[in-house]
Short mmCIF file of C-alpha atoms in Angstrom, two decimals:
data_model
loop_
_atom_site.label_atom_id
_atom_site.label_comp_id
_atom_site.label_asym_id
_atom_site.label_seq_id
_atom_site.Cartn_x
_atom_site.Cartn_y
_atom_site.Cartn_z
CA MET A 1 -5.92 -12.05 -5.36
CA PHE A 2 -7.77 -11.22 -1.64
CA GLY A 3 -7.36 -14.82 -0.63
CA LYS A 4 -4.00 -15.69 -1.24
CA VAL A 5 -3.02 -12.36 0.31
CA LEU A 6 -5.38 -12.99 3.53
CA ARG A 7 -3.75 -16.44 3.70
CA CYS A 8 -1.24 -14.84 4.61
CA LEU A 9 -1.88 -12.92 7.32
CA VAL A 10 -3.28 -16.58 9.05
CA VAL A 11 0.07 -19.48 9.61
CA LEU A 12 -1.70 -22.47 11.24
CA LEU A 13 0.86 -24.98 13.13
CA LEU A 14 -1.64 -27.66 14.16
CA ALA A 15 -1.20 -30.19 17.24
CA SER A 16 -0.40 -33.50 17.28
CA ALA A 17 -3.05 -35.74 19.04
CA VAL A 18 -2.67 -36.75 23.01
CA VAL A 19 -3.76 -39.46 24.67
CA ASP A 20 -5.23 -39.49 28.11
CA ALA A 21 -4.99 -39.70 31.58
CA VAL A 22 -6.67 -43.13 31.96
CA GLY A 23 -4.50 -44.18 28.03
CA ARG A 24 -7.37 -44.93 26.57
CA ALA A 25 -6.66 -43.19 22.72
CA GLU A 26 -8.80 -40.15 22.14
CA PRO A 27 -8.63 -37.42 19.28
CA VAL A 28 -8.50 -33.87 20.17
CA PRO A 29 -9.60 -31.30 17.75
CA PRO A 30 -5.83 -30.10 16.56
CA GLN A 31 -5.96 -26.40 18.32
CA PRO A 32 -3.66 -23.82 16.47
CA VAL A 33 0.16 -22.35 18.39
CA PRO A 34 -0.08 -18.98 18.31
CA VAL A 35 2.51 -17.39 16.23
CA VAL A 36 3.56 -13.35 16.04
CA VAL A 37 4.11 -12.42 12.51
CA THR A 38 6.90 -10.06 12.63
CA LEU A 39 8.12 -7.80 9.36
CA PRO A 40 12.25 -7.38 8.95
CA GLU A 41 14.68 -4.65 10.63
CA PRO A 42 14.59 -1.93 8.31
CA THR A 43 18.60 -1.76 6.56
CA GLY A 44 19.00 1.65 6.64
CA PRO A 45 20.71 4.06 9.07
CA ASP A 46 17.70 6.25 9.89
CA ALA A 47 15.14 6.38 12.87
CA ILE A 48 11.72 6.52 10.97
CA GLY A 49 9.26 8.37 11.93
CA VAL A 50 5.34 8.20 10.61
CA THR A 51 2.20 9.93 11.07
CA ASP A 52 -1.81 9.63 9.14
CA LEU A 53 -3.43 12.33 7.48
CA HIS A 54 -6.60 12.48 7.35
CA LEU A 55 -7.10 14.58 3.57
CA VAL A 56 -11.02 15.55 1.88
CA ASP A 57 -11.82 17.09 -1.83
CA ALA A 58 -14.27 19.06 -0.72
CA SER A 59 -14.00 19.74 -4.72
CA ARG A 60 -14.66 15.89 -6.13
CA GLU A 61 -18.20 14.39 -4.96
CA ASP A 62 -16.56 10.09 -3.38
CA PRO A 63 -17.13 8.20 -6.94
CA TYR A 64 -19.05 5.38 -5.30
CA ILE A 65 -20.58 7.35 -2.41
CA PRO A 66 -23.28 9.18 -4.33
CA GLY A 67 -23.03 13.15 -1.72
CA ARG A 68 -20.38 12.16 -0.13
CA ALA A 69 -17.15 14.73 -0.29
CA ARG A 70 -13.84 12.11 -1.40
CA GLU A 71 -11.92 11.08 2.22
CA LEU A 72 -8.64 10.13 2.47
CA MET A 73 -6.34 8.15 4.54
CA ILE A 74 -2.93 8.91 3.48
CA SER A 75 0.03 7.64 6.10
CA ILE A 76 3.50 9.36 5.60
CA TRP A 77 6.89 7.62 7.12
CA TYR A 78 10.38 9.99 6.63
CA PRO A 79 13.88 9.42 8.66
CA ALA A 80 12.66 10.83 12.25
CA THR A 81 15.29 12.03 15.37
CA ASP A 82 14.10 11.41 18.85
CA VAL A 83 12.52 8.46 19.24
CA ALA A 84 12.54 7.30 22.32
CA GLY A 85 9.91 6.63 24.14
CA VAL A 86 8.10 7.06 21.17
CA PRO A 87 5.02 4.71 21.18
CA VAL A 88 5.22 2.90 17.50
CA ARG A 89 3.12 2.22 14.88
CA PRO A 90 0.82 -0.93 14.85
CA TRP A 91 1.44 -2.85 11.41
CA LEU A 92 -1.79 -2.93 11.01
CA ALA A 93 -4.94 -1.77 13.33
CA PRO A 94 -5.61 -4.53 15.81
CA ASP A 95 -9.78 -3.85 14.44
CA LEU A 96 -7.96 -4.43 11.08
CA ALA A 97 -6.84 -7.49 11.24
CA ARG A 98 -9.22 -8.86 12.64
CA MET A 99 -11.45 -8.01 9.97
CA TYR A 100 -8.82 -9.59 7.11
CA ILE A 101 -8.93 -11.99 9.08
CA GLN A 102 -12.70 -12.79 9.86
CA SER A 103 -13.00 -12.29 6.11
CA LEU A 104 -11.08 -15.08 4.78
CA ALA A 105 -14.29 -17.38 5.65
CA TYR A 106 -14.81 -16.45 2.19
CA TYR A 107 -12.40 -18.01 0.69
CA GLY A 108 -12.90 -21.19 2.81
CA ILE A 109 -9.29 -20.57 4.39
CA PRO A 110 -10.30 -21.20 8.31
CA SER A 111 -9.66 -18.42 10.81
CA ALA A 112 -9.59 -19.89 13.69
CA ALA A 113 -5.98 -19.47 14.05
CA SER A 114 -4.04 -17.57 16.68
CA SER A 115 -2.07 -14.90 15.11
CA THR A 116 -0.78 -11.98 15.85
CA LEU A 117 1.15 -8.75 14.55
CA ALA A 118 4.36 -7.75 15.73
CA PRO A 119 4.44 -3.43 15.58
CA GLY A 120 5.90 -2.31 12.83
CA HIS A 121 9.21 0.33 13.22
CA GLY A 122 7.82 3.94 12.36
CA HIS A 123 7.25 6.03 15.55
CA VAL A 124 4.31 7.75 15.81
CA ASP A 125 4.28 11.65 15.21
CA ALA A 126 7.98 11.64 15.85
CA PRO A 127 10.16 14.67 15.04
CA ALA A 128 11.19 14.24 11.19
CA ASP A 129 14.59 14.80 11.38
CA VAL A 130 15.84 18.15 9.46
CA SER A 131 19.77 17.76 9.56
CA GLY A 132 19.45 16.42 5.68
CA GLY A 133 17.47 18.77 4.28
CA GLY A 134 15.00 19.11 1.67
CA ARG A 135 14.02 14.62 1.28
CA PRO A 136 13.43 13.37 -2.21
CA MET A 137 9.19 11.94 -1.54
CA LEU A 138 8.18 8.50 -3.62
CA LEU A 139 3.93 7.76 -3.88
CA PHE A 140 3.18 4.21 -3.51
CA SER A 141 -0.20 2.99 -4.23
CA PRO A 142 -1.12 -0.79 -3.47
CA GLY A 143 -2.42 -3.48 -5.53
CA MET A 144 -6.34 -3.53 -5.89
CA GLY A 145 -8.29 -3.58 -3.11
CA MET A 146 -5.17 -3.70 -0.91
CA PRO A 147 -4.51 -1.77 2.13
CA GLY A 148 -0.56 -0.04 1.67
CA GLU A 149 0.48 -1.75 5.13
CA LEU A 150 0.58 -5.35 2.78
CA SER A 151 4.27 -3.44 1.65
CA SER A 152 4.85 -1.95 5.18
CA ALA A 153 8.81 -3.44 4.92
CA GLN A 154 9.55 -1.87 1.47
CA VAL A 155 7.95 1.93 2.69
CA GLU A 156 9.88 0.79 6.08
CA ASP A 157 12.94 -0.16 4.08
CA LEU A 158 12.91 3.49 2.15
CA ALA A 159 12.71 6.02 5.05
CA SER A 160 15.39 4.44 6.91
CA HIS A 161 17.43 5.93 3.88
CA GLY A 162 16.25 8.66 3.83
CA PHE A 163 13.41 9.18 1.68
CA VAL A 164 9.81 9.87 2.57
CA VAL A 165 7.32 7.40 1.29
CA VAL A 166 3.28 8.41 1.82
CA THR A 167 1.67 5.20 1.42
CA LEU A 168 -1.88 5.90 -0.35
CA GLY A 169 -5.13 4.75 0.75
CA HIS A 170 -8.05 4.72 -1.83
CA THR A 171 -11.32 4.54 0.02
CA TYR A 172 -14.26 2.53 -0.77
CA GLU A 173 -11.57 1.05 -3.09
CA THR A 174 -9.27 -0.89 -0.80
CA PHE A 175 -10.80 -3.38 1.41
CA ALA A 176 -11.65 -1.33 5.07
CA THR A 177 -10.37 2.85 5.85
CA ARG A 178 -9.92 3.34 9.31
CA PHE A 179 -10.40 7.17 10.79
CA PRO A 180 -9.71 9.59 13.42
CA ASP A 181 -13.24 9.28 14.44
CA GLY A 182 -13.26 5.40 14.78
CA ARG A 183 -15.28 4.80 11.18
CA VAL A 184 -14.23 1.88 9.42
CA GLU A 185 -15.28 2.48 5.54
CA LYS A 186 -15.41 -0.97 3.99
CA SER A 187 -14.81 -1.63 -0.02
CA VAL A 188 -18.47 -1.19 -1.92
CA LEU A 189 -16.32 -3.40 -4.47
CA PRO A 190 -18.29 -6.91 -4.68
CA PRO A 191 -16.09 -10.22 -4.95
CA ALA A 192 -14.55 -10.51 -8.64
CA PRO A 193 -15.78 -14.23 -9.34
CA ASP A 194 -13.02 -14.96 -12.27
CA ARG A 195 -10.60 -12.95 -13.90
CA ASP A 196 -13.17 -11.23 -16.55
CA LYS A 197 -14.49 -9.17 -14.02
CA SER A 198 -11.39 -8.20 -11.38
CA ALA A 199 -9.89 -6.80 -14.96
CA VAL A 200 -13.90 -4.27 -15.14
CA GLN A 201 -12.99 -3.16 -11.53
CA ALA A 202 -9.75 -2.59 -12.45
CA ALA A 203 -10.51 -0.25 -14.71
CA ALA A 204 -12.75 1.39 -13.64
CA ALA A 205 -10.48 2.08 -10.30
CA VAL A 206 -7.87 3.87 -12.96
CA PRO A 207 -9.34 7.03 -12.94
CA ILE A 208 -10.67 7.40 -9.31
CA ARG A 209 -6.60 6.17 -8.31
CA LEU A 210 -5.01 8.80 -10.51
CA ALA A 211 -7.39 12.19 -9.06
CA ASP A 212 -6.21 11.03 -5.49
CA THR A 213 -2.83 10.95 -6.80
CA ARG A 214 -3.85 14.14 -8.25
CA PHE A 215 -5.48 15.79 -4.92
CA VAL A 216 -2.28 14.04 -3.12
CA LEU A 217 0.29 15.98 -4.67
CA ASP A 218 -1.50 19.03 -4.23
CA ARG A 219 -2.12 18.66 0.00
CA LEU A 220 2.01 17.01 0.21
CA ALA A 221 2.81 20.89 -1.50
CA ASP A 222 0.74 22.61 0.75
CA MET A 223 2.23 21.14 3.74
CA ALA A 224 5.77 21.89 2.47
CA ALA A 225 4.80 25.82 2.04
CA GLY A 226 3.94 25.27 5.46
CA SER A 227 -0.49 24.57 5.25
CA ASP A 228 -1.93 21.58 7.73
CA PRO A 229 -4.68 19.92 4.69
CA ASP A 230 -5.50 17.14 7.69
CA ALA A 231 -9.00 17.73 8.47
CA ASP A 232 -9.33 17.35 12.27
CA ARG A 233 -6.13 19.27 12.32
CA HIS A 234 -4.02 16.79 13.69
CA PRO A 235 -0.73 19.29 14.37
CA LEU A 236 1.95 18.04 12.09
CA PRO A 237 5.18 16.07 13.17
CA GLN A 238 7.72 18.70 14.17
CA GLY A 239 9.87 19.56 11.38
CA LEU A 240 8.19 17.08 8.64
CA ALA A 241 7.05 20.31 6.16
CA ARG A 242 11.10 21.09 6.39
CA ILE A 243 12.27 17.99 4.74
CA LEU A 244 9.61 17.09 2.31
CA ASP A 245 10.83 18.73 -1.38
CA VAL A 246 7.93 18.91 -3.86
CA SER A 247 10.50 18.60 -6.96
CA LYS A 248 11.89 15.33 -6.34
CA VAL A 249 8.90 13.04 -6.51
CA GLY A 250 9.02 9.40 -7.21
CA MET A 251 6.35 7.03 -7.15
CA PHE A 252 6.34 3.10 -7.07
CA GLY A 253 3.42 0.48 -7.13
CA HIS A 254 2.68 -3.19 -6.83
CA SER A 255 0.08 -4.62 -8.96
CA LEU A 256 -2.89 -2.16 -10.77
CA GLY A 257 -0.50 0.27 -8.74
CA GLY A 258 2.30 0.06 -11.06
CA ALA A 259 -0.45 0.14 -13.19
CA THR A 260 -1.67 3.90 -11.89
CA THR A 261 1.88 4.64 -10.71
CA ALA A 262 2.49 4.88 -14.96
CA GLN A 263 -0.41 6.30 -15.79
CA ALA A 264 0.50 8.59 -12.78
CA MET A 265 3.95 9.64 -14.32
CA HIS A 266 1.67 10.53 -17.84
CA ASP A 267 -0.59 12.96 -17.00
CA ASP A 268 1.27 14.96 -13.89
CA ARG A 269 4.64 15.93 -14.70
CA ARG A 270 5.42 16.02 -10.83
CA ILE A 271 6.12 13.10 -11.34
CA ALA A 272 9.60 12.60 -12.14
CA ALA A 273 10.33 8.87 -11.84
CA GLY A 274 8.35 5.62 -11.05
CA ALA A 275 8.60 1.59 -10.43
CA ASN A 276 6.09 -0.99 -11.36
CA LEU A 277 6.11 -4.10 -9.54
CA ASP A 278 4.76 -6.81 -12.16
CA GLY A 279 1.13 -4.12 -12.50
CA THR A 280 -0.47 -4.40 -16.33
CA LEU A 281 -0.19 -1.67 -17.86
CA SER A 282 -3.03 -0.33 -20.04
CA GLY A 283 -4.37 3.30 -21.53
CA SER A 284 -1.84 6.61 -22.46
CA ALA A 285 1.25 4.99 -20.86
CA VAL A 286 1.67 2.69 -22.99
CA THR A 287 0.53 4.68 -26.29
CA ASP A 288 2.36 7.43 -25.60
CA GLY A 289 5.37 6.09 -23.77
CA LEU A 290 7.18 7.93 -21.53
CA ASP A 291 10.01 9.77 -21.46
CA ARG A 292 11.24 10.07 -17.64
CA PRO A 293 13.29 6.66 -16.30
CA PHE A 294 10.15 3.57 -15.62
CA LEU A 295 11.77 1.30 -14.27
CA LEU A 296 9.83 -2.89 -14.28
CA VAL A 297 10.57 -5.16 -12.00
CA GLY A 298 8.23 -8.66 -12.91
CA ALA A 299 7.47 -11.71 -11.19
CA GLY A 300 8.47 -15.27 -12.34
CA ASP A 301 10.65 -16.61 -14.37
CA ASP A 302 9.14 -14.87 -17.88
CA ALA A 303 9.20 -11.74 -16.43
CA ARG A 304 5.73 -10.68 -18.63
CA ASP A 305 7.81 -11.02 -21.43
CA ALA A 306 4.60 -12.12 -23.59
CA ASP A 307 2.39 -8.96 -21.48
CA PRO A 308 1.05 -7.84 -24.45
CA GLY A 309 1.31 -4.08 -22.56
CA TRP A 310 4.78 -4.42 -21.62
CA ARG A 311 6.25 -5.15 -25.14
CA GLN A 312 4.39 -1.62 -26.20
CA PHE A 313 5.30 0.90 -23.34
CA ARG A 314 9.46 -0.60 -23.95
CA ALA A 315 9.02 -0.13 -27.30
CA ASP A 316 7.04 3.26 -26.74
CA GLY A 317 8.75 4.49 -24.62
CA HIS A 318 11.31 7.34 -24.68
CA GLY A 319 12.88 7.68 -21.44
CA PRO A 320 15.32 4.67 -19.46
CA GLN A 321 12.76 1.92 -18.51
CA PRO A 322 15.65 -1.01 -17.12
CA ARG A 323 14.45 -3.94 -16.51
CA PHE A 324 14.30 -6.89 -13.49
CA ARG A 325 12.73 -9.95 -12.45
CA MET A 326 12.62 -11.89 -9.59
CA ASN A 327 13.01 -16.02 -10.94
CA GLY A 328 11.09 -17.95 -8.79
CA SER A 329 8.30 -15.20 -7.15
CA GLN A 330 5.00 -14.72 -7.88
CA HIS A 331 2.62 -11.96 -8.27
CA LEU A 332 2.05 -11.53 -4.71
CA SER A 333 5.67 -12.02 -3.93
CA PHE A 334 6.02 -7.55 -3.86
CA VAL A 335 4.14 -7.43 -0.34
CA THR A 336 4.84 -7.86 2.49
CA THR A 337 3.19 -10.96 3.74
CA ASN A 338 3.15 -13.35 1.07
#
């Protein structure tokens, strides 16, 4: 999975061979042409603010690193105001981008190309636009091992249309997590050599993701009540707490994030609606079904028509289950860099 995602971060355009000054043809090694990769412009009318929060669940031992409390980084994207002169958040932190590129060697992909990720459209800690009152909140759960930044285009666009979007990072599963003190905590999961090993890792990750999701929902409720849950006491953006409508919470996710979304809706009634972007479904969310709206979006021309989890989920569900397919798409068409 990582191979295709990471390949998209490096675009190779090879220069042609040249002839030296004396006219003798000399082979010249192909050189990568510098490429700047940009995010699409958000389509909504609202300016976008973004803040990163460091959360610590002191009541829960980290399941990946025994002896440590569970630590998470989340990003909150929201409609903002007064953004003139406010710095724009990088699409992906430069040190993390370098790590992704260097990791290409494992997949046999050259990593010497010169590529740059342009900044995103979120203004760091900009004041929230409180003129619209409380805003509905959406949680986003990424695919297995993927950082939320790979879905920045979707997240930014939703925020530009007035939603508060919270991207979840699952430390030690996510490829790498950067904390405010400069630490970069890498995934402790070994590369899965085949589909069966990947399925085992995914099944083990879901309960951890669900606990992370519950914890984040609790902290968002604290924020709406006036508390600052950031472990480093980083001040919340002006007005952000005022626009968090905890009575209107939805969730969506890609791949394993879609499965996480379905199970989180099953387990936690605070989540009123959900969407699965081409994720395999299993567990009690499938056997019991859901009684709230849940959108299914499949890749490819068959849109998972033969997927047993999808078929049982649709048969046993009691709520609205609109289903769409993206003809000609693939599983990773749902991430920004594909």
